[in-house]
Tab-separated table of C-alpha atoms in Angstrom:
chain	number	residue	atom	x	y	z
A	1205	UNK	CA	0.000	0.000	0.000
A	1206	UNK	CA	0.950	3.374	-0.810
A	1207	UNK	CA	2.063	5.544	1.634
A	1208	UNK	CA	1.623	9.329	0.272
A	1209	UNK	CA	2.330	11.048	3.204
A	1210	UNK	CA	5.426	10.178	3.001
A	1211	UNK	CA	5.820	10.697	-0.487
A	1212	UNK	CA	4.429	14.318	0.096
A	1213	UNK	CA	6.819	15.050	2.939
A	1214	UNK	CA	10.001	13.887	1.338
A	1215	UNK	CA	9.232	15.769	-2.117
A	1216	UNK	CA	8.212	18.980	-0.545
A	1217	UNK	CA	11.873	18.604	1.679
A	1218	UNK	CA	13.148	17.868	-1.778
A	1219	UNK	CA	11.483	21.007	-3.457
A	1220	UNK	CA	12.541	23.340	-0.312
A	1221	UNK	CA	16.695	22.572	-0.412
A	1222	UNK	CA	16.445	22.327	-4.173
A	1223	UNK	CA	15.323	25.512	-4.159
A	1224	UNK	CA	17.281	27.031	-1.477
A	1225	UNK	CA	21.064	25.290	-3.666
A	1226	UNK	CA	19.509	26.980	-6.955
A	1227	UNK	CA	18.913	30.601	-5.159
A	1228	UNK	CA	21.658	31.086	-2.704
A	1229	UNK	CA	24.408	28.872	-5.136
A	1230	UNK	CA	22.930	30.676	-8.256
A	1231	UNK	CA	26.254	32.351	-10.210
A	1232	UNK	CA	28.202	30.902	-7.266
A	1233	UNK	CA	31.833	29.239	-7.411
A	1234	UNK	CA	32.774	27.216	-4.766
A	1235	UNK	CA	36.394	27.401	-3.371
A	1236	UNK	CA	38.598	24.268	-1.738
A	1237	UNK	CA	36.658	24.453	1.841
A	1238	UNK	CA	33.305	25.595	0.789
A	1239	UNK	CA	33.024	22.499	-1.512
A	1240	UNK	CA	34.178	20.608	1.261
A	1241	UNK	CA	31.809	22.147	3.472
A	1242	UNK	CA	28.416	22.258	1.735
A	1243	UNK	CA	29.367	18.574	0.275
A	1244	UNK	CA	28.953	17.712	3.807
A	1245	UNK	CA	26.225	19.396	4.565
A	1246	UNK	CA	24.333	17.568	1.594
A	1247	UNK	CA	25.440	14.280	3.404
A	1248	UNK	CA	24.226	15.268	6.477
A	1249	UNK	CA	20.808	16.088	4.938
A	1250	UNK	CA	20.976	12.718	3.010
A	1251	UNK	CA	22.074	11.078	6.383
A	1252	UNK	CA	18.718	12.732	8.030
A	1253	UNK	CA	17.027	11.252	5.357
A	1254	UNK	CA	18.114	7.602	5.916
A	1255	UNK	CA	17.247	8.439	9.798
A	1256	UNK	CA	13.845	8.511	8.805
A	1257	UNK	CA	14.027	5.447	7.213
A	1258	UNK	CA	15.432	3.827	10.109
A	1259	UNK	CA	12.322	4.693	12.603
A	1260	UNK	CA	9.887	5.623	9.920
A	1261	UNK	CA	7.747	2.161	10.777
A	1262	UNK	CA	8.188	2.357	14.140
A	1263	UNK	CA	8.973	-1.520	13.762
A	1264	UNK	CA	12.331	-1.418	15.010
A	1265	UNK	CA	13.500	-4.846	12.792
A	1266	UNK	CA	11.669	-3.752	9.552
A	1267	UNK	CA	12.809	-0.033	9.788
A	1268	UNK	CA	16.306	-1.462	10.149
A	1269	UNK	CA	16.036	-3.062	7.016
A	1270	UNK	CA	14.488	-0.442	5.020
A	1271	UNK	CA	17.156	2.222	6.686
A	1272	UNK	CA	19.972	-0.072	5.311
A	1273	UNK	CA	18.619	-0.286	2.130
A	1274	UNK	CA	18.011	3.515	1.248
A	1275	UNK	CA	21.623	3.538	3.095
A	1276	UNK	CA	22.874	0.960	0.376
A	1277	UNK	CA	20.783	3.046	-2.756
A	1278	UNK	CA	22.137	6.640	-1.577
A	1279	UNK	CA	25.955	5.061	-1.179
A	1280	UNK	CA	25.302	3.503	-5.378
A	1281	UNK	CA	23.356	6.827	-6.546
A	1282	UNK	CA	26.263	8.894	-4.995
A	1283	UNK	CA	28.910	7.103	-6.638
A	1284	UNK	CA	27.403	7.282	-9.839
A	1285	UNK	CA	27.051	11.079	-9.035
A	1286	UNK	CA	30.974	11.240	-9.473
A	1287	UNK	CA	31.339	9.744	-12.983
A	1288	UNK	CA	28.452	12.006	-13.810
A	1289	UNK	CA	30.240	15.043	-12.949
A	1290	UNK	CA	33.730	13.720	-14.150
A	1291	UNK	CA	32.242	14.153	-17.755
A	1292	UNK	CA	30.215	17.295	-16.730
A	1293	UNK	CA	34.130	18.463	-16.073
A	1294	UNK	CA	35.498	17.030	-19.786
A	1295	UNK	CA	32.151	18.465	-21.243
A	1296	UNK	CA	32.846	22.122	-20.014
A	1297	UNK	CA	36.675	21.773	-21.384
A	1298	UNK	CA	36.196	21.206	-24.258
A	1299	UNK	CA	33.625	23.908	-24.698
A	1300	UNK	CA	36.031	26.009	-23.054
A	1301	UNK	CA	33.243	27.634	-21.158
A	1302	UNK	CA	33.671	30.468	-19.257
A	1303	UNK	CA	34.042	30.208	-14.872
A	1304	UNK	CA	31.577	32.602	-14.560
A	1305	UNK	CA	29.295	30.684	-16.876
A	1306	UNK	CA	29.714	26.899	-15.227
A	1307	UNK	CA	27.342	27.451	-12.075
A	1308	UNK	CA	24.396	28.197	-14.470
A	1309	UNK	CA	25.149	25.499	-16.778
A	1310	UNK	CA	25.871	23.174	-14.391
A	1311	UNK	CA	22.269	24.068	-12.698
A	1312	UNK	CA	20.649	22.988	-16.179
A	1313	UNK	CA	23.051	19.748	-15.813
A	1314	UNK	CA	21.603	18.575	-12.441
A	1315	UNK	CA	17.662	19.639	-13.022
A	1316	UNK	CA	18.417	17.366	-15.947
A	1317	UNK	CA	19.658	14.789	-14.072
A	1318	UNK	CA	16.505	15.097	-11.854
A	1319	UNK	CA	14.332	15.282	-14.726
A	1320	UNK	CA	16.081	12.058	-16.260
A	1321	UNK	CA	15.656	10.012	-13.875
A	1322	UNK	CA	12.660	10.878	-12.233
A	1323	UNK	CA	11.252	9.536	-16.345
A	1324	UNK	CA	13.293	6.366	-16.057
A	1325	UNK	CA	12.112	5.524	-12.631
A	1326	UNK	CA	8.678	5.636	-13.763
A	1327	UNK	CA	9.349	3.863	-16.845
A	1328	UNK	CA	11.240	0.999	-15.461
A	1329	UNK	CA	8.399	0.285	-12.601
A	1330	UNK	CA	5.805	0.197	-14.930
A	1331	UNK	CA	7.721	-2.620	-17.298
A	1332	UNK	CA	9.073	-4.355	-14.133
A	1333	UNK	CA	5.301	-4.195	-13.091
A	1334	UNK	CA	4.100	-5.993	-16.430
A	1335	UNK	CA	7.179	-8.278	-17.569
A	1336	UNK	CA	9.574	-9.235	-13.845
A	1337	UNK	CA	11.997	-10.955	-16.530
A	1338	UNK	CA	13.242	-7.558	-17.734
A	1339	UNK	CA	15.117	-7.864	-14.090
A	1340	UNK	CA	17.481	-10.276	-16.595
A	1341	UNK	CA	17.877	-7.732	-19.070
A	1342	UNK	CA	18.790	-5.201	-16.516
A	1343	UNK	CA	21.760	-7.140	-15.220
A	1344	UNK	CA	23.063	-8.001	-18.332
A	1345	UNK	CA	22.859	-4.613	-19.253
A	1346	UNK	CA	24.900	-3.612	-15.832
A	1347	UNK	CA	27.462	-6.340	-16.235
A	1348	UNK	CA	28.460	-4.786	-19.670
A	1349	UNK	CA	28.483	-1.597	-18.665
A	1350	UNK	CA	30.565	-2.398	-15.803
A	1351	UNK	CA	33.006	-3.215	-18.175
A	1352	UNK	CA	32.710	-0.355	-20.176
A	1353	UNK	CA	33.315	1.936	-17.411
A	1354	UNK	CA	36.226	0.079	-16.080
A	1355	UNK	CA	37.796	0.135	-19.693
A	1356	UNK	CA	36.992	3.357	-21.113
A	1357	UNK	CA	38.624	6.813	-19.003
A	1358	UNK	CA	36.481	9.927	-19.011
A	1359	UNK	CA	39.979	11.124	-21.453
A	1360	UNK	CA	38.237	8.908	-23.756
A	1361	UNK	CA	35.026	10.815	-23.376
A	1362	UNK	CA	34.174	12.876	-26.993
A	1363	UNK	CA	30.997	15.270	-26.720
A	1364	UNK	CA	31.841	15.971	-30.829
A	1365	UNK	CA	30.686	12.262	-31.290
A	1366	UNK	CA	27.607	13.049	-29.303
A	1367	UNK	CA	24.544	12.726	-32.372
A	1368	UNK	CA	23.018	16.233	-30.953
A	1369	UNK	CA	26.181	17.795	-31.120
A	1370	UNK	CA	26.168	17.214	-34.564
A	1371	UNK	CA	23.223	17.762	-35.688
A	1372	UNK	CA	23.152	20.998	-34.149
A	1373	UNK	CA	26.873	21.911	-35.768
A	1374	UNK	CA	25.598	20.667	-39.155
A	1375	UNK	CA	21.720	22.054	-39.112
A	1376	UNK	CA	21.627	25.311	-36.802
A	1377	UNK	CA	23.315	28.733	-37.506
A	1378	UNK	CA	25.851	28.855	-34.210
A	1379	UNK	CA	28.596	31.455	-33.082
A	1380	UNK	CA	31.460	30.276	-31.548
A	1381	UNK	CA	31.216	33.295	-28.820
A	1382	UNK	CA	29.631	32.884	-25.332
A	1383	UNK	CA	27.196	35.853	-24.930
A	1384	UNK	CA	26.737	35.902	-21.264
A	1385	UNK	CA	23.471	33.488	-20.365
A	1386	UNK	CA	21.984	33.388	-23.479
A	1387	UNK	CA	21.293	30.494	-25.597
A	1388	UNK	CA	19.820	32.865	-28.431
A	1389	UNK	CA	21.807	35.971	-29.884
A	1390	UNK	CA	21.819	38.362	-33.220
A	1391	UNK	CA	24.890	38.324	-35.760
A	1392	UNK	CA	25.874	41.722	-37.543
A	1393	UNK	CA	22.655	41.192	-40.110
A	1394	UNK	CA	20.218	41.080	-37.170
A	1395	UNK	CA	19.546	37.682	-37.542
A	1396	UNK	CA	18.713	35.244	-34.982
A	1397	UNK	CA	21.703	32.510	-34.164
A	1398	UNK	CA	22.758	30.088	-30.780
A	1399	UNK	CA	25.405	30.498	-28.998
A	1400	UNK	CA	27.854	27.914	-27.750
A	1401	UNK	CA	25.956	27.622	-24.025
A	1402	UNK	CA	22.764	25.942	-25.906
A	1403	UNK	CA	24.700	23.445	-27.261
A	1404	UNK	CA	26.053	23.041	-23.975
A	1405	UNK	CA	22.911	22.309	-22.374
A	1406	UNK	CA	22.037	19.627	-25.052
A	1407	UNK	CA	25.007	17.607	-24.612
A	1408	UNK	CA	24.623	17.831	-21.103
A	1409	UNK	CA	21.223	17.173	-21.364
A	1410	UNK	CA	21.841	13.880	-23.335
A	1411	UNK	CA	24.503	12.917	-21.510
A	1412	UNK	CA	22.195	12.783	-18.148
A	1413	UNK	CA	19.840	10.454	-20.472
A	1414	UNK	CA	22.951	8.413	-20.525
A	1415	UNK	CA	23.471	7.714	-16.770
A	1416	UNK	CA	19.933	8.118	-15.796
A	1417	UNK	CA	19.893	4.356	-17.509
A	1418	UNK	CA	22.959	3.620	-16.022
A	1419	UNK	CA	21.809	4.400	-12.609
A	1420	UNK	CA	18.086	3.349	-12.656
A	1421	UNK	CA	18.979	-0.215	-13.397
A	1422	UNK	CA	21.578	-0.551	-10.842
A	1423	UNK	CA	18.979	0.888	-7.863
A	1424	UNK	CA	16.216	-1.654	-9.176
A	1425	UNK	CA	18.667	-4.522	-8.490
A	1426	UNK	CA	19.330	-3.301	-5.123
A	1427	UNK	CA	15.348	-2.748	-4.214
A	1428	UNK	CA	12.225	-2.896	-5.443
A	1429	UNK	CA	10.812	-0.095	-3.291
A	1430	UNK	CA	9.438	2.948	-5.304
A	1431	UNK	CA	9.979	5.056	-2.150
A	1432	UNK	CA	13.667	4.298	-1.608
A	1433	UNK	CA	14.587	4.073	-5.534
A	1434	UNK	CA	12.900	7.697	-5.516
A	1435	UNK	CA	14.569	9.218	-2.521
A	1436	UNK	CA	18.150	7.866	-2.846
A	1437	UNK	CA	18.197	9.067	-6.293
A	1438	UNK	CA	17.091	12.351	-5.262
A	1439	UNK	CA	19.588	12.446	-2.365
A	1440	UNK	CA	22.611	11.538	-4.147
A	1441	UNK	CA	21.318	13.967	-7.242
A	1442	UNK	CA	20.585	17.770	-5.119
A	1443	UNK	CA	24.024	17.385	-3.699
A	1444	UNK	CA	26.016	17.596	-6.783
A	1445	UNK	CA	27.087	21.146	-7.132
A	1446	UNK	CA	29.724	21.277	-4.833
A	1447	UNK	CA	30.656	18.178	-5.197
A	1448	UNK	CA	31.432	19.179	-9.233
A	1449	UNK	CA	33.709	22.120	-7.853
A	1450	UNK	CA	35.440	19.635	-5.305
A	1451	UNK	CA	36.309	17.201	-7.463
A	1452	UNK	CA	37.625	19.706	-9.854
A	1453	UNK	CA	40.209	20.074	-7.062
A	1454	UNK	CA	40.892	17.065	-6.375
A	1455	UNK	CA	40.411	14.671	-9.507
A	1456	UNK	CA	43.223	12.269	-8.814
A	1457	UNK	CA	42.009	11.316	-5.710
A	1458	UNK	CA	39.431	9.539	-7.560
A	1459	UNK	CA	41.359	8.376	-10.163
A	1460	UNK	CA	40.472	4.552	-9.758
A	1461	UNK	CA	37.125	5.079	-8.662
A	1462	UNK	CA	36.177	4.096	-12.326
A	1463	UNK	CA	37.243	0.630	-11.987
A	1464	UNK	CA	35.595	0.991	-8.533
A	1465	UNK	CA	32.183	1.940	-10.065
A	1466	UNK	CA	32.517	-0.789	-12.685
A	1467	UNK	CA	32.777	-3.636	-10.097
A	1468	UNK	CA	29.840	-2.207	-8.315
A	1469	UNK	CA	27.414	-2.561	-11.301
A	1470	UNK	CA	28.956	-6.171	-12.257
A	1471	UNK	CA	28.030	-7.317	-8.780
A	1472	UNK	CA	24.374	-5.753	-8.848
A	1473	UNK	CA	24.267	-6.457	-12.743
A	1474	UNK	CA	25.211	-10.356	-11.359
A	1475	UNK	CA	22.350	-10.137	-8.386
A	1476	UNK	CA	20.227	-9.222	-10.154
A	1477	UNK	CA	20.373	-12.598	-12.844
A	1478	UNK	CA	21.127	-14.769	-9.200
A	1479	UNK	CA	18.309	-13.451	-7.191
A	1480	UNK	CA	15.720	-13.733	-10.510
A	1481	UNK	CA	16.519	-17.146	-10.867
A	1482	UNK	CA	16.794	-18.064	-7.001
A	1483	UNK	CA	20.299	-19.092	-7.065
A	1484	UNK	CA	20.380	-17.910	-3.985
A	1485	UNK	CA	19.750	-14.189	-1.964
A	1486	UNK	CA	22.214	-12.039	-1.452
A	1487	UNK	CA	21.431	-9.903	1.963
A	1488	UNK	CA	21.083	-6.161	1.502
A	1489	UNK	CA	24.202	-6.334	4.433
A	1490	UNK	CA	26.458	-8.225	2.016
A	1491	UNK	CA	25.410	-5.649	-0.904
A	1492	UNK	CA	26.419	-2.486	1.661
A	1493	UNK	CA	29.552	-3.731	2.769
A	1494	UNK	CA	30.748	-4.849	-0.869
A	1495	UNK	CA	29.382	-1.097	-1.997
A	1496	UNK	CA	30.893	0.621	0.917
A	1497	UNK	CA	34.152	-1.420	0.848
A	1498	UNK	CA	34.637	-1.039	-2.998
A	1499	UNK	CA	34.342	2.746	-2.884
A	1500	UNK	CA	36.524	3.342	0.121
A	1501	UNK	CA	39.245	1.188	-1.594
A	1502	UNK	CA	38.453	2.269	-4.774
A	1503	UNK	CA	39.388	6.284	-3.035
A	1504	UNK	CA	41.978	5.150	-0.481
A	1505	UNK	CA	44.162	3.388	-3.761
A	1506	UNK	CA	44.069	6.332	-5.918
A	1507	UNK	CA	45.110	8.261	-2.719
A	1508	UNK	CA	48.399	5.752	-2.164
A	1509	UNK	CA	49.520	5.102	-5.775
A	1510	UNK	CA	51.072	8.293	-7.198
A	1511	UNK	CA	49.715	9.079	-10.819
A	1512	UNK	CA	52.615	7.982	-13.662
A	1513	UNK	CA	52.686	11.236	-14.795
A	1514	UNK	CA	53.451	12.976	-11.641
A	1515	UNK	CA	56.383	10.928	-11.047
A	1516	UNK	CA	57.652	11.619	-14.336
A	1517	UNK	CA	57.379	15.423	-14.178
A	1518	UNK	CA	59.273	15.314	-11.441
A	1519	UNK	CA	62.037	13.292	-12.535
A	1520	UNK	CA	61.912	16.064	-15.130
């Protein structure tokens, strides 16, 4: 049965710090510490959030387990977050877009993100509603995307092969010059033509598409709850902006966190196929402590082995 109390509590929270990050953080650049502060202050929120969870019921065993599980979804969403805004960084170099300019695109990235996933949420409970075999599917689909993540470096990452990209390059009059916020401007003739931030939003735009069915999948095969699928998404998702600015200043700390992230969906991708079939059940404690564990190493290596071309600089 569906709780929408609960549903109308948590979105309005959701509304009220959304709005609050897009009107105080509007124009804003974060520095070293205010990234590091506010990016805790988002987990503390999210950690709130999972508090609820954990005495929501008032059943002290089954809020346990549902407080463990959003626990287990937030820690996945959040990690996904960070490849997410790893291209959002590649995406705004190679546009060579403007400091000033990045807080307001990057607003249009994350309502995006919201946007994107709020669709494939609903999309993928009403087909796991009608056909439970797409569950299969799913993990397949994680397992070889766990691969591709672990093989293929956001270096690799091209927004001139995105197909929007080039359509709009080939089929819409463009200039090549940033004109403050605006997607539409006027050349010398008086004629109307984009500027560079509008194709900025579109490949940022697509490019949320992208993990949105990344992410979605790898939630489903850690719960079917609507409520928890919803609200660790939406955690993990309103916390991004200074989190983009942090790990602008510190990339290489995350430098193996790919291969990190690519284990993570292999294991849920694998779950998922196990659990279908009845293999055998995997306990949502197993799941958090593989998640949790993976991360942390996944951080604490790229912390401990110096980057190759570091080391060579110096010998320089």
């Amino acid at each position: 049965m569906v709780n929408y109390t609960e549903w109308i509590v948590f979105n309005l929270f959701v509304i009220i710090v959304l709005a609050f990050d897009l009107y105080w953080s509007r124009g804003k650049i974060y520095d070293f510490k205010s990234s590091i502060i506010w990016t805790l202050i988002w987990t503390a929120l999210a950690g709130i959030v999972n508090i609820w969870f954990f005495v929501q019921d008032g059943s002290l065993l089954q809020g346990h387990e549902t407080g463990i599980t959003f626990l287990t979804a937030y820690i996945a969403e959040r990690a996904l977050s960070f490849d997410n805004l790893f291209v959002f960084i590649v995406i705004f170099q190679f546009f060579k877009i403007p400091s000033k300019l990045q807080p307001l695109a990057l607003t249009y990235g994350i309502v995006g993100a919201l946007v994107a996933r709020a669709v494939f949420i609903a999309i993928g409970s009403a087909i796991l509603s009608l056909f439970s075999w797409i569950m299969v599917v799913m993990g397949a689909f994680l397992i070889y995307t766990g691969f591709k993540i672990a093989l293929i470096g956001e270096e690799d990452v091209d927004p001139q092969r995105n197909i929007f990209f080039r359509i709009a390059k080939k089929f819409l009059r463009m200039t090549d010059q940033f004109q403050g916020s605006k997607f539409i401007s006027r050349d010398s003739s008086g004629k109307m033509i984009l500027t560079p931030l509008f194709l900025v939003i579109v490949v940022l735009a697509s490019t949320d598409v992208v993990f949105a069915i990344d992410s979605i999948p790898t939630v489903f095969g850690i719960t079917q709850d609507l409520f928890i699928i919803w609200s660790s998404n939406m955690m993990a998702v309103v916390g991004m902006r200074p989190l983009y600015f942090l790990i602008q200043e510190i990339q290489n700390q995350f430098r193996f966190l790919k291969y990190g992230l690519g284990f993570i969906l292999i294991f849920i991708g694998a779950k998922m196929g196990i659990e279908y079939f009845h293999l055998f059940h995997i306990s949502i404690y197993i799941s958090l402590g593989i998640i949790v564990g993976v991360v942390a190493g996944s951080i604490l290596i790229s912390s401990l082995i110096p980057e190759k071309n570091d080391s060579k600089s110096r010998k320089n």
